[in-house]
CSV table of C-alpha atoms in Angstrom, one decimal:
chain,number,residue,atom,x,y,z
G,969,UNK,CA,-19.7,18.2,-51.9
G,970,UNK,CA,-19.1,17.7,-48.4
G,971,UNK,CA,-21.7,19.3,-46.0
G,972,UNK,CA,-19.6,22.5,-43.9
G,973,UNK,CA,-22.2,22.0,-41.1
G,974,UNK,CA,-22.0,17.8,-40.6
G,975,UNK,CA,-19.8,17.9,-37.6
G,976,UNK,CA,-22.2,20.6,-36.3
G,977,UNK,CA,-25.3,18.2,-36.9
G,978,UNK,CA,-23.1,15.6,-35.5
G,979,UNK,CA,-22.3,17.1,-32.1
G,980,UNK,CA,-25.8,18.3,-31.9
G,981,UNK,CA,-26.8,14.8,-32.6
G,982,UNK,CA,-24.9,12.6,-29.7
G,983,UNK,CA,-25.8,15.6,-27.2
G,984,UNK,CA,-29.8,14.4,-27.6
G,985,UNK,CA,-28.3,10.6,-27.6
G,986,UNK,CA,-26.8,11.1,-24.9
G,987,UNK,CA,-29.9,12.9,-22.9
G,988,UNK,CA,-32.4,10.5,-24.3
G,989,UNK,CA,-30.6,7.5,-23.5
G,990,UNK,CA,-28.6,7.4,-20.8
G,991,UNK,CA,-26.8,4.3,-20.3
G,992,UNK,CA,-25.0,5.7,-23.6
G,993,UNK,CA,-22.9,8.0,-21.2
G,994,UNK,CA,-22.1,5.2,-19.0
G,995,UNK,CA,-20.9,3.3,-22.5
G,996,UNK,CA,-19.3,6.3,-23.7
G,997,UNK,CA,-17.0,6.4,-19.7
G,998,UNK,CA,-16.3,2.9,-19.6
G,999,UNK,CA,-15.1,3.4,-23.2
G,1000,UNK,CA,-12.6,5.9,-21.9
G,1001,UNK,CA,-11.7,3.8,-19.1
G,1002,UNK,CA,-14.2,5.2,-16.5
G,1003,UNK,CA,-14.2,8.7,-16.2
G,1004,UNK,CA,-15.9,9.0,-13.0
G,1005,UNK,CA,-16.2,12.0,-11.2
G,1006,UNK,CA,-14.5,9.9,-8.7
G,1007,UNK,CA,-11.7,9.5,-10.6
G,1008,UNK,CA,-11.0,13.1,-11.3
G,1009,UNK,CA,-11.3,14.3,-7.4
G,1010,UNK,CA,-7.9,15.6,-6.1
G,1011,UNK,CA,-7.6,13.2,-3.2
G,1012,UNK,CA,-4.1,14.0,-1.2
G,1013,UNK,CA,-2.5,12.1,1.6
G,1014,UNK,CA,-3.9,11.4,4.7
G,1015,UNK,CA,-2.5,11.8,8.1
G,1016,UNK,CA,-3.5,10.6,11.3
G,1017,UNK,CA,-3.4,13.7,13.5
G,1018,UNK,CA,-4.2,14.3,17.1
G,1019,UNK,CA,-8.4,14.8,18.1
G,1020,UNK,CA,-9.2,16.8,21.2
G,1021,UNK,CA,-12.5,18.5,21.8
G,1022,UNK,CA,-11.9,21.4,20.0
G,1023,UNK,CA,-11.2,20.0,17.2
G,1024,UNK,CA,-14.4,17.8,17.6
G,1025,UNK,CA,-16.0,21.2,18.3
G,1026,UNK,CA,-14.7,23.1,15.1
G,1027,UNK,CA,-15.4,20.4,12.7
G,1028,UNK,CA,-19.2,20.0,13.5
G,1029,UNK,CA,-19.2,24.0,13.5
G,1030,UNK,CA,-17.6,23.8,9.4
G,1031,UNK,CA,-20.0,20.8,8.6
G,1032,UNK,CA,-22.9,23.0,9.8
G,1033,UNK,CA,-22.4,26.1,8.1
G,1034,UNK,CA,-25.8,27.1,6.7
G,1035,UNK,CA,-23.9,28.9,3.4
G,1036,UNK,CA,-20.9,26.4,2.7
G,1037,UNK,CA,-20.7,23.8,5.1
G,1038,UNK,CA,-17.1,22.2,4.6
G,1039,UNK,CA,-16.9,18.7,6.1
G,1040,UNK,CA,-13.3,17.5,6.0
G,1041,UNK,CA,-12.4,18.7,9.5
G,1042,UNK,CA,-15.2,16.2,10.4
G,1043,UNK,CA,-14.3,13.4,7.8
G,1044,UNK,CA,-10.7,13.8,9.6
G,1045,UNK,CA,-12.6,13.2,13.2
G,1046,UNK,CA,-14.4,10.0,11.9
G,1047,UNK,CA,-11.4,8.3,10.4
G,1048,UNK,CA,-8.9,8.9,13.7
G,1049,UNK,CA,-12.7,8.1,15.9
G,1050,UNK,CA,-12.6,4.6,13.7
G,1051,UNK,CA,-9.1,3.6,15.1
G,1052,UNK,CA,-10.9,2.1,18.4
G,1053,UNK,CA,-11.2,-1.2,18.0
G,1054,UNK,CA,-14.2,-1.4,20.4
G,1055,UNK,CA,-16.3,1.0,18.2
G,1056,UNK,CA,-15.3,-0.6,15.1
G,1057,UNK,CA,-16.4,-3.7,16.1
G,1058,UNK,CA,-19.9,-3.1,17.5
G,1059,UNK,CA,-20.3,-1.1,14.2
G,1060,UNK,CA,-19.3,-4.2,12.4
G,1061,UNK,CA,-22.0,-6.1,14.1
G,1062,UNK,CA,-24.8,-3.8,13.4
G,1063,UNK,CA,-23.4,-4.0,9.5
G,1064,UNK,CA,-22.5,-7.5,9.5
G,1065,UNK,CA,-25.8,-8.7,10.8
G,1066,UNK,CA,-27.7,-7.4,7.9
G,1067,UNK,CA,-25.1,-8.5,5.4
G,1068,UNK,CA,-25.4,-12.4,6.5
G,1069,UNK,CA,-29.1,-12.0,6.3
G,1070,UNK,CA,-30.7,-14.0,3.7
G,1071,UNK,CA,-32.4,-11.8,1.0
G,1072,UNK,CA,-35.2,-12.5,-2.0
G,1073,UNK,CA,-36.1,-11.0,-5.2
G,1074,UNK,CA,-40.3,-11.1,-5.3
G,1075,UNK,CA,-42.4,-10.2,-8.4
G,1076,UNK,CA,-45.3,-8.6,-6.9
G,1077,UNK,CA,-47.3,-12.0,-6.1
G,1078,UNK,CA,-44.7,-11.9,-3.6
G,1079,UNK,CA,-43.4,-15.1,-5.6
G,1080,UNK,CA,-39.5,-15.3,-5.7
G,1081,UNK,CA,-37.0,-15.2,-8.4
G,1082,UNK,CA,-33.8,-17.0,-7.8
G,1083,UNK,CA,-32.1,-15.8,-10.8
G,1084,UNK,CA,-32.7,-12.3,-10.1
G,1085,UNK,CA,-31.4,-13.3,-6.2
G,1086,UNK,CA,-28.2,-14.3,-7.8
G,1087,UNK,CA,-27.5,-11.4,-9.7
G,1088,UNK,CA,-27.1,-9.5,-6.4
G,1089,UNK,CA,-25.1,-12.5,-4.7
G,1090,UNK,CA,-21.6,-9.8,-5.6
G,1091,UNK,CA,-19.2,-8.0,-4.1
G,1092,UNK,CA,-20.3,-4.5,-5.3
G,1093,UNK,CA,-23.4,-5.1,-3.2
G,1094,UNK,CA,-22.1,-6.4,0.1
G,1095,UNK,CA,-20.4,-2.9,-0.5
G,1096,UNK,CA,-23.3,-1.0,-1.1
G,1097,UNK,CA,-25.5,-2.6,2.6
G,1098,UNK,CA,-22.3,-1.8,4.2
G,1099,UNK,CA,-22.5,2.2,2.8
G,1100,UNK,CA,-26.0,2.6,3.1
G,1101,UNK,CA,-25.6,1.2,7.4
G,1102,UNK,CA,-22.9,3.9,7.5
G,1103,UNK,CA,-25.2,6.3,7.1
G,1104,UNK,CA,-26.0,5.8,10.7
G,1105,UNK,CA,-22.8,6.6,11.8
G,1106,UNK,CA,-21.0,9.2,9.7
G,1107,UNK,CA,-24.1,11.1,8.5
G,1108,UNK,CA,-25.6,11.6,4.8
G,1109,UNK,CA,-23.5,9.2,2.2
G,1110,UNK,CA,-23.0,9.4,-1.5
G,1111,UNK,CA,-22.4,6.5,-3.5
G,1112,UNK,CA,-21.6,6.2,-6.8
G,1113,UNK,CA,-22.5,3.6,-9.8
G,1114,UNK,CA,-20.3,3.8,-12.7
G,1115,UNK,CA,-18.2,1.1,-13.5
G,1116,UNK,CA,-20.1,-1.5,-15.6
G,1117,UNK,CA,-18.4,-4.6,-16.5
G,1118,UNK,CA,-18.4,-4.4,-20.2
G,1119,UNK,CA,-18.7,-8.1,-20.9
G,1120,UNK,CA,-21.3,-8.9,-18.7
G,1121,UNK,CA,-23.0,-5.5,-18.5
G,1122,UNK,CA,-23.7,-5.6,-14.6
G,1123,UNK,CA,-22.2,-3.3,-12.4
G,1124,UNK,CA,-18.9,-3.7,-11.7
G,1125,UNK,CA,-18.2,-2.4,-8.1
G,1126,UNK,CA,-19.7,0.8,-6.5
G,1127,UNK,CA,-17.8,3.6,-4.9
G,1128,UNK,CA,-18.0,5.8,-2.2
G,1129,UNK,CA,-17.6,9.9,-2.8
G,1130,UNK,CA,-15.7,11.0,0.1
G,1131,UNK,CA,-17.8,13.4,2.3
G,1132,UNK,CA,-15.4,16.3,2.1
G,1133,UNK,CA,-15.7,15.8,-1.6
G,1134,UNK,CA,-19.7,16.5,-1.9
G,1135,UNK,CA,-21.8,19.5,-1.4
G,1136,UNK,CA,-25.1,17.5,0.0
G,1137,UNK,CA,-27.0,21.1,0.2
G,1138,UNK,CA,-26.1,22.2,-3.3
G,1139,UNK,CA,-26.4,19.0,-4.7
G,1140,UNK,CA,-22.5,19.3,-5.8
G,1141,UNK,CA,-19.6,16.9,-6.2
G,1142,UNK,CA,-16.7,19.2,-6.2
G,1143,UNK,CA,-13.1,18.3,-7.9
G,1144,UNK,CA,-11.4,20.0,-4.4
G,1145,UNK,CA,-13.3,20.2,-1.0
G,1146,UNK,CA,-15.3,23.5,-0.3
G,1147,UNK,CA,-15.1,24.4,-3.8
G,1148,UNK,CA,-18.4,25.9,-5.1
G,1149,UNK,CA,-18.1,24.8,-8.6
G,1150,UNK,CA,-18.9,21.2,-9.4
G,1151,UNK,CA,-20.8,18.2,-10.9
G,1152,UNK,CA,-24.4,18.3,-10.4
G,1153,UNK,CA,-25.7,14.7,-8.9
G,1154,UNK,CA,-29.6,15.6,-8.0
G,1155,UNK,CA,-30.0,16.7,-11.8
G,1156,UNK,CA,-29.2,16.1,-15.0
G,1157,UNK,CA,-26.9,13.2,-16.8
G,1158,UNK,CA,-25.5,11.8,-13.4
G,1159,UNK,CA,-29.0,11.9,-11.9
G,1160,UNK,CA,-29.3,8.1,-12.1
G,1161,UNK,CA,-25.3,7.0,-11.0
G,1162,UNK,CA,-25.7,8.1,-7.6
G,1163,UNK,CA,-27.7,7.7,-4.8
G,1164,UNK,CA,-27.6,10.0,-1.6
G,1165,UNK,CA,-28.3,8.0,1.4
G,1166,UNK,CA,-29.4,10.2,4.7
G,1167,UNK,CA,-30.2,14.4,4.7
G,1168,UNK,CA,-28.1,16.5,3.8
G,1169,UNK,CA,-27.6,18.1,6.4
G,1170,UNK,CA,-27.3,14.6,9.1
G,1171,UNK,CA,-24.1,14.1,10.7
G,1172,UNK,CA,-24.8,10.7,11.9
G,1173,UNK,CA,-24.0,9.3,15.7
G,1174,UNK,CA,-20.6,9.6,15.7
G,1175,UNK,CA,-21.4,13.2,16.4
G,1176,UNK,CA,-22.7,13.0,19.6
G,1177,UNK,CA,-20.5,9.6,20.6
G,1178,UNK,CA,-17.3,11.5,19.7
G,1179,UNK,CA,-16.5,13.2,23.8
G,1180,UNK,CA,-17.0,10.2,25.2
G,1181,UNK,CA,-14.3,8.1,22.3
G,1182,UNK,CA,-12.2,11.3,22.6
G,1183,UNK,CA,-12.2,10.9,26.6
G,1184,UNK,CA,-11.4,7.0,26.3
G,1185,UNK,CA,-8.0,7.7,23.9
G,1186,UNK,CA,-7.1,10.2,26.3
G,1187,UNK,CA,-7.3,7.4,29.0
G,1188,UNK,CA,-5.2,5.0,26.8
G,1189,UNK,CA,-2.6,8.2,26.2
G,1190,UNK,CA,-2.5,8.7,30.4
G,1191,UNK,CA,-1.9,5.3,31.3
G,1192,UNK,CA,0.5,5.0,29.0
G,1193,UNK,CA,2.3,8.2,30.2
G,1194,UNK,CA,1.6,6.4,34.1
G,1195,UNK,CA,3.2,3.3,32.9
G,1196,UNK,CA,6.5,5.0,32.1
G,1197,UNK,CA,6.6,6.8,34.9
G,1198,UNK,CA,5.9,4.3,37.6
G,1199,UNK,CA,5.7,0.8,35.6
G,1200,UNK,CA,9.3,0.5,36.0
G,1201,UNK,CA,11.3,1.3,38.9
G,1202,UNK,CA,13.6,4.1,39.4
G,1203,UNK,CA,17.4,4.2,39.5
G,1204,UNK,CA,19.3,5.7,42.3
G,1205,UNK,CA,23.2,7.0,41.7
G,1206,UNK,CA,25.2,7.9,44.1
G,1207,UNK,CA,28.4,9.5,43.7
G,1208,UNK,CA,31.1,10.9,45.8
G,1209,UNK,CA,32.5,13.2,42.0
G,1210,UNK,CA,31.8,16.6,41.9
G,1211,UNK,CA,32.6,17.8,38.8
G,1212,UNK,CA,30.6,18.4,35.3
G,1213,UNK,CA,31.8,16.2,33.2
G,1214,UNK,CA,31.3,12.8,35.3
G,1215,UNK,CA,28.2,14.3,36.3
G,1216,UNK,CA,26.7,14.7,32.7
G,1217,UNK,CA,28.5,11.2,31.8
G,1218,UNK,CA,26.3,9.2,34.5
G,1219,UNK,CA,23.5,11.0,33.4
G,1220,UNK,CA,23.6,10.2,30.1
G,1221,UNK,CA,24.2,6.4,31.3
G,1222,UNK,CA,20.9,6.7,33.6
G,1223,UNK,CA,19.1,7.6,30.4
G,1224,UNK,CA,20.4,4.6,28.6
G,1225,UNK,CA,19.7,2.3,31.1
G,1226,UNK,CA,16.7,0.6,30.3
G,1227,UNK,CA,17.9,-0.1,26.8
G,1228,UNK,CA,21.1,-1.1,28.0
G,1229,UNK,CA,20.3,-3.1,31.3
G,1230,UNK,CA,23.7,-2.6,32.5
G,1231,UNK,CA,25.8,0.6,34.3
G,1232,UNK,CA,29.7,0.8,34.7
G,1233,UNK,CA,30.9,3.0,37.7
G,1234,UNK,CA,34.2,4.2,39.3
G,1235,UNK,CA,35.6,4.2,42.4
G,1236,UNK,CA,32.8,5.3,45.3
G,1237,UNK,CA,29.4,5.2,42.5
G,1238,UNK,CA,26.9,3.3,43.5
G,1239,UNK,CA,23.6,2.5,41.5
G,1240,UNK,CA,20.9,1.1,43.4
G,1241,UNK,CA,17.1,0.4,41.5
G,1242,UNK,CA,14.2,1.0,44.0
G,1243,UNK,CA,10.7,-0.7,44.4
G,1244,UNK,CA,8.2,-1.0,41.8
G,1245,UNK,CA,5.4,0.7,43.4
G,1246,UNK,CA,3.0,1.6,40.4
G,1247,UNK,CA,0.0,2.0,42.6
G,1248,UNK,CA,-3.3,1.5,41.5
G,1249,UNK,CA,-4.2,1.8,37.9
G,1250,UNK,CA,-7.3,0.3,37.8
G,1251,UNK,CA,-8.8,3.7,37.5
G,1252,UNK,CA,-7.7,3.6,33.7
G,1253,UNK,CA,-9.6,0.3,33.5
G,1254,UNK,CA,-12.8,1.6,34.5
G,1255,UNK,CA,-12.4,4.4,32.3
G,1256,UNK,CA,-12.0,2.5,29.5
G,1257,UNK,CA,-14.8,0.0,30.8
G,1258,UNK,CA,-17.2,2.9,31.2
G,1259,UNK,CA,-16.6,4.7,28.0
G,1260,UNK,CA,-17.0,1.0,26.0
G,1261,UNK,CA,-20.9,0.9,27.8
G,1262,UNK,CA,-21.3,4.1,26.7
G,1263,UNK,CA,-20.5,3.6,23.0
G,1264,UNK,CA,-22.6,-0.4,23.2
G,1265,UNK,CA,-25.5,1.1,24.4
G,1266,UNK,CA,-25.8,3.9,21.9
G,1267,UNK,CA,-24.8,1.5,19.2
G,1268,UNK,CA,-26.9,-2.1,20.0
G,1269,UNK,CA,-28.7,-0.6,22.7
G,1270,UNK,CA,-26.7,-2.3,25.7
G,1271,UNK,CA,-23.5,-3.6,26.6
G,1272,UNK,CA,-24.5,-7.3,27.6
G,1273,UNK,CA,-23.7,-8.4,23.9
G,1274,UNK,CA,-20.3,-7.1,24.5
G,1275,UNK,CA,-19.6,-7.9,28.1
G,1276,UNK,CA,-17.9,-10.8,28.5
G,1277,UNK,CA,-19.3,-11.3,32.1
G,1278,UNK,CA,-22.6,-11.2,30.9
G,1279,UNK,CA,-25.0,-14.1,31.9
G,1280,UNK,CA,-26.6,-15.9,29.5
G,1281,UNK,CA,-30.5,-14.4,30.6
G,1282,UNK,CA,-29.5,-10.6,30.6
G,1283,UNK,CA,-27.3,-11.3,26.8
G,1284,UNK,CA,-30.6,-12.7,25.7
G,1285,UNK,CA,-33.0,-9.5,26.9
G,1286,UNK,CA,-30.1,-7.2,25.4
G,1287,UNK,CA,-30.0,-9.4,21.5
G,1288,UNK,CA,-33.8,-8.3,21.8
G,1289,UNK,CA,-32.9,-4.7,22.5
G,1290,UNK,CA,-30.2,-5.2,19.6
G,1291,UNK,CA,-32.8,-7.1,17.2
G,1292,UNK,CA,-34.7,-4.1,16.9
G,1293,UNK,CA,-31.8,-2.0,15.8
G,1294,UNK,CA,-30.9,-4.7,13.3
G,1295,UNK,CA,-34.5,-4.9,11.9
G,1296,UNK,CA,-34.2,-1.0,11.2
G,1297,UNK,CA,-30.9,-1.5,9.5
G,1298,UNK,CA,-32.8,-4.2,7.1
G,1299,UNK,CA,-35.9,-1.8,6.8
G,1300,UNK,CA,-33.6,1.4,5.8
G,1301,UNK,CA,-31.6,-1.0,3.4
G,1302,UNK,CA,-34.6,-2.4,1.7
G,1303,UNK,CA,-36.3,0.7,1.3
G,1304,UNK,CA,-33.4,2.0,-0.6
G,1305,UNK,CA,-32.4,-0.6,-2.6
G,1306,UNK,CA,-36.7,-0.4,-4.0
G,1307,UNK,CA,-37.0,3.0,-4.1
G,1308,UNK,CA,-33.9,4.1,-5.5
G,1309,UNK,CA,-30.9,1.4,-6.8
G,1310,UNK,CA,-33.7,-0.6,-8.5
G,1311,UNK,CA,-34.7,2.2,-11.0
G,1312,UNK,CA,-31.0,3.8,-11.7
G,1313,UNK,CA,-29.9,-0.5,-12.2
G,1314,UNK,CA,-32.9,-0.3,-15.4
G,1315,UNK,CA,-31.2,2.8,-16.8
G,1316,UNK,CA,-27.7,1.9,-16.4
G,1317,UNK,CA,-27.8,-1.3,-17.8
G,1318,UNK,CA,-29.6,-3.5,-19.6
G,1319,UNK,CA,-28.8,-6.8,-18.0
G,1320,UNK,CA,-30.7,-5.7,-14.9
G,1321,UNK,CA,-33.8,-4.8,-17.4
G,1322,UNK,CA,-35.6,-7.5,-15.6
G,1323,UNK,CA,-36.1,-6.1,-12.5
G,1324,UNK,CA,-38.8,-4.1,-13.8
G,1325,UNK,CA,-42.0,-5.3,-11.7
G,1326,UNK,CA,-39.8,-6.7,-9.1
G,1327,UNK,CA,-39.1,-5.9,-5.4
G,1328,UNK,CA,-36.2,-6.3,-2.9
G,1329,UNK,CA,-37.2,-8.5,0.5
G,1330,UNK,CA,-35.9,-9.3,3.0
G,1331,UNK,CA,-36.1,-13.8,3.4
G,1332,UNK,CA,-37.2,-14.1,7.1
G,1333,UNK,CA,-38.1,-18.0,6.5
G,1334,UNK,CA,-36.8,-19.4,9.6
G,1335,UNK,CA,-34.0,-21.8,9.7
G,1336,UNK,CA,-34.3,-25.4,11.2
G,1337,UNK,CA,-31.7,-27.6,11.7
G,1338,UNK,CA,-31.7,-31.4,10.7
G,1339,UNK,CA,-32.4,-32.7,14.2
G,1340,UNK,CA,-35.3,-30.2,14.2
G,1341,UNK,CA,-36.3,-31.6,11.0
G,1342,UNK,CA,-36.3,-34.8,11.9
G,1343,UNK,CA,-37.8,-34.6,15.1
G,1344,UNK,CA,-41.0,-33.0,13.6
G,1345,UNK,CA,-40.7,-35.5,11.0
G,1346,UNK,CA,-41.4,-38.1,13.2
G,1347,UNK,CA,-44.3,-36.4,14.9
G,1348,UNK,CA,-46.4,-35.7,11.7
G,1349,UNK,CA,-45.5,-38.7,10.0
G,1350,UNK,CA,-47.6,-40.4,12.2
G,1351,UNK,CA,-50.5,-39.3,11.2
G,1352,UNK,CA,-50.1,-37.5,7.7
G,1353,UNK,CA,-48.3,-38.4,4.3
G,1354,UNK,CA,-45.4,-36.5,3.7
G,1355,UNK,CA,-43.4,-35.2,0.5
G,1356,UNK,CA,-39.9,-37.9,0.7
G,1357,UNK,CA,-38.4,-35.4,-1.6
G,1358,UNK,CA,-39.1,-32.4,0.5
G,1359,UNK,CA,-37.7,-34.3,3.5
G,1360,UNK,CA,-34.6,-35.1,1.6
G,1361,UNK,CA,-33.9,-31.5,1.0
G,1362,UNK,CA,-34.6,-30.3,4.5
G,1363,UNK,CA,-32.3,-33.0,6.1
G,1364,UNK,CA,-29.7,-33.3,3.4
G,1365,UNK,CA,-30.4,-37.5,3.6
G,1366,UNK,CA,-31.5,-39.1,0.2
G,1367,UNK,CA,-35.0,-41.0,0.7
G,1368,UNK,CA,-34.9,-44.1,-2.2
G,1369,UNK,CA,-38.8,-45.4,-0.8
G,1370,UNK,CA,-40.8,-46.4,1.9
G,1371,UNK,CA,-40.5,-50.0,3.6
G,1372,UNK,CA,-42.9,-52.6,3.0
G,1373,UNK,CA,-43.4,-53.5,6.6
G,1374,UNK,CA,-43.0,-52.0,9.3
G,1375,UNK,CA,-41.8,-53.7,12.2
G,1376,UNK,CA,-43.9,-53.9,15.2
G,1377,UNK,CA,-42.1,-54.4,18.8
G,1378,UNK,CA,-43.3,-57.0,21.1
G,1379,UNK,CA,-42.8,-57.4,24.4
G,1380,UNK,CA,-40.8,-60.2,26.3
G,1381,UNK,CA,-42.1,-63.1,27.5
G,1382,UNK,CA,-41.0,-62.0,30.9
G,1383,UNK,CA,-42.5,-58.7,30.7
G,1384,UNK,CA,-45.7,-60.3,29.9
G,1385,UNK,CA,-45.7,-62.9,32.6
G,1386,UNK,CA,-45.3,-60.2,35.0
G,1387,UNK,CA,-47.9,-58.1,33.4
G,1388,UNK,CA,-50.5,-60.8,33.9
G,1389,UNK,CA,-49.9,-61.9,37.2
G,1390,UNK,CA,-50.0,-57.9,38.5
G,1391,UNK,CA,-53.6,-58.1,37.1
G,1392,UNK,CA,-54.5,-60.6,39.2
């Protein structure tokens, strides 16, 4: 006879499965074709709307609130604040710089483990440097590893939960921004698929750089408003008619004109363009010149790296100004990646069970050339014995042995005579 209470037992039974071991629930989503919280958020379309000061003003007001902050006046701010190309780039260098640094996995001898290097030489975790340095920027992050490659059993990619999207305070990803019903990340099953970069309640720079971008798109906005009112010159009609109708006709035709680049007239009409005198709009320029300092040296600590007048000595003093910056970026990154993406990695999967006793570092080994190379090559072998093989993989040249003999120079005949006859 069939047991009325198996299903019962069953459902029981793959609840404690699923709290003991987690990386079943991960199994059990990718099964289903990954159902992320990510997935199921209600994202809607996105518009690029106007930022002034008030709105910067209102959104830091709703991402502060002490009982239910609401960030996605400020998420809106960031994303139009991101459309200037200067502050996009030095961003990018800050990022970037960290990214093309070299990297080791060490067991705690401090020994390295290329194998373990390569399973982080992936796309998912050029992703993950880049959101953990955004942080810096845009304020607490929250990223998200779900997606597991089921044939390989490594992470597939990692995503991003958008910040209107997460209740940092309450620990909450909600399904609809300023919801207060959600799923809990800080506890529980999704404990170890996400990882909170920053406090909950940090904002990131861009809050405080945001008058000074907002002031530099309203100096783009003016000149472009001076440029069609004085970039081109104006056009002068003079008519001897009187009446409505040729009156509205001509100035419908004025209106037209600089699409058309021609004018018909009658009798008397005359059209005459005057001088282009667009006086001097080098203000704009310095606007724009100023507000790009300000935004360098908040970002890389100066504005000779970005200057293209910059001499070579002061772009040198501000790359150590910058360097500093950068080796904060690699210290926050490495600290996170130890602390917390090593440990959820072991519970996710287990292809990254070997991590276990093993750290993130940073490889500061510094890089020599093969002129360098050879150069010292030539001073040491002069007195010491050196590794051919070594040699041959610093310089890229392959070494087959070492020559008998070794030719030694002599002098001329000529230079000899000489030399005898000045010792005289």
């Amino acid at each position: 006879m069939k047991n009325p209470f198996l299903p019962l037992y069953r459902a029981i039974e793959k609840k404690i499965i699923l709290r003991a071991d987690p990386r079943l629930l991960n199994a059990v989503a990718v099964a289903k074709n990954g159902n992320a919280p990510s997935s199921q958020l209600n994202y809607e379309a996105e518009t690029m709307q106007r930022q002034t000061l008030k709105e910067w003003t209102q959104a830091i007001m709703l991402a502060t609130d002490p009982e239910n902050p609401d960030k996605t006046a400020l998420h809106a701010l960031y994303k139009n604040l991101m459309l200037d190309n200067h502050l996009a780039s030095i961003i990018d260098s800050r990022i970037l710089f960290c990214q093309r640094s070299p990297f080791k996995i060490v067991n705690e001898n401090g020994d390295e483990n290329e194998d373990l290097s390569w399973l982080f030489e992936r796309t998912w975790f050029e992703e993950f440097v880049r959101l953990v340095l955004m942080k810096r920027f845009e304020g607490a992050k929250l990223i998200e590893l779900f997606d597991i490659n089921p044939e390989t059993q490594e992470l597939a990619e990692v995503d991003e939960i958008p910040m209107p999207f997460f209740n940092a305070s309450k620990g909450l990803i909600t399904k609809t921004p300023g919801d207060n019903k959600g799923w809990p990340y800080k506890e529980g099953a999704l404990k170890q698929f996400y990882i909170q970069v920053g406090k909950d309640n940090e904002l990131g720079m861009l809050a405080q750089m945001a008058p000074i971008i907002l002031a530099k798109k309203l100096g783009f906005g003016s000149w472009l408003d001076y440029v069609e009112k004085y970039g081109v010159p104006a056009l002068f009609i003079t008519t001897d008619r009187e009446d409505d109708t040729r009156l509205k006709e001509l100035f419908e035709a004025a209106s037209n004109f600089k699409g058309n680049g021609f004018m018909v007239g009658r009798g008397q009409e005359k059209f005459e363009i005057g001088k282009a005198d667009g006086g001097n709009p080098d203000n704009f320029d310095k606007l724009i010149e100023r507000a790009n300092g300000e935004m360098a040296k908040r970002i890389l600590g100066g504005a000779g790296l970005t200057d293209e007048k910059a001499f070579v000595g002061s772009s040198e003093i501000q790359f150590r100004l910058a360097k500093d910056r950068f080796e904060s970026d690699k210290l926050l990154v490495k600290n996170i990646i130890n602390e917390q993406l090593f440990p959820r990695l072991i519970k996710i999967s287990p292809a990254y069970g070997v991590l276990q006793g093993h750290y993130f570092d940073w490889d500061n080994t510094e890089s020599q050339t093969p002129k360098e190379v050879a150069d010292l090559v030539n001073i040491l072998g002069q007195q010491f014995e050196l590794d051919p093989e070594e040699i041959s993989q610093k310089t890229g040249f392959t070494i087959l042995g070492q020559k008998s003999a070794r030719a030694v120079p002599t002098e001329p005949a000529d230079a000899i005579k000489k030399k005898s006859l000045s010792e005289k």
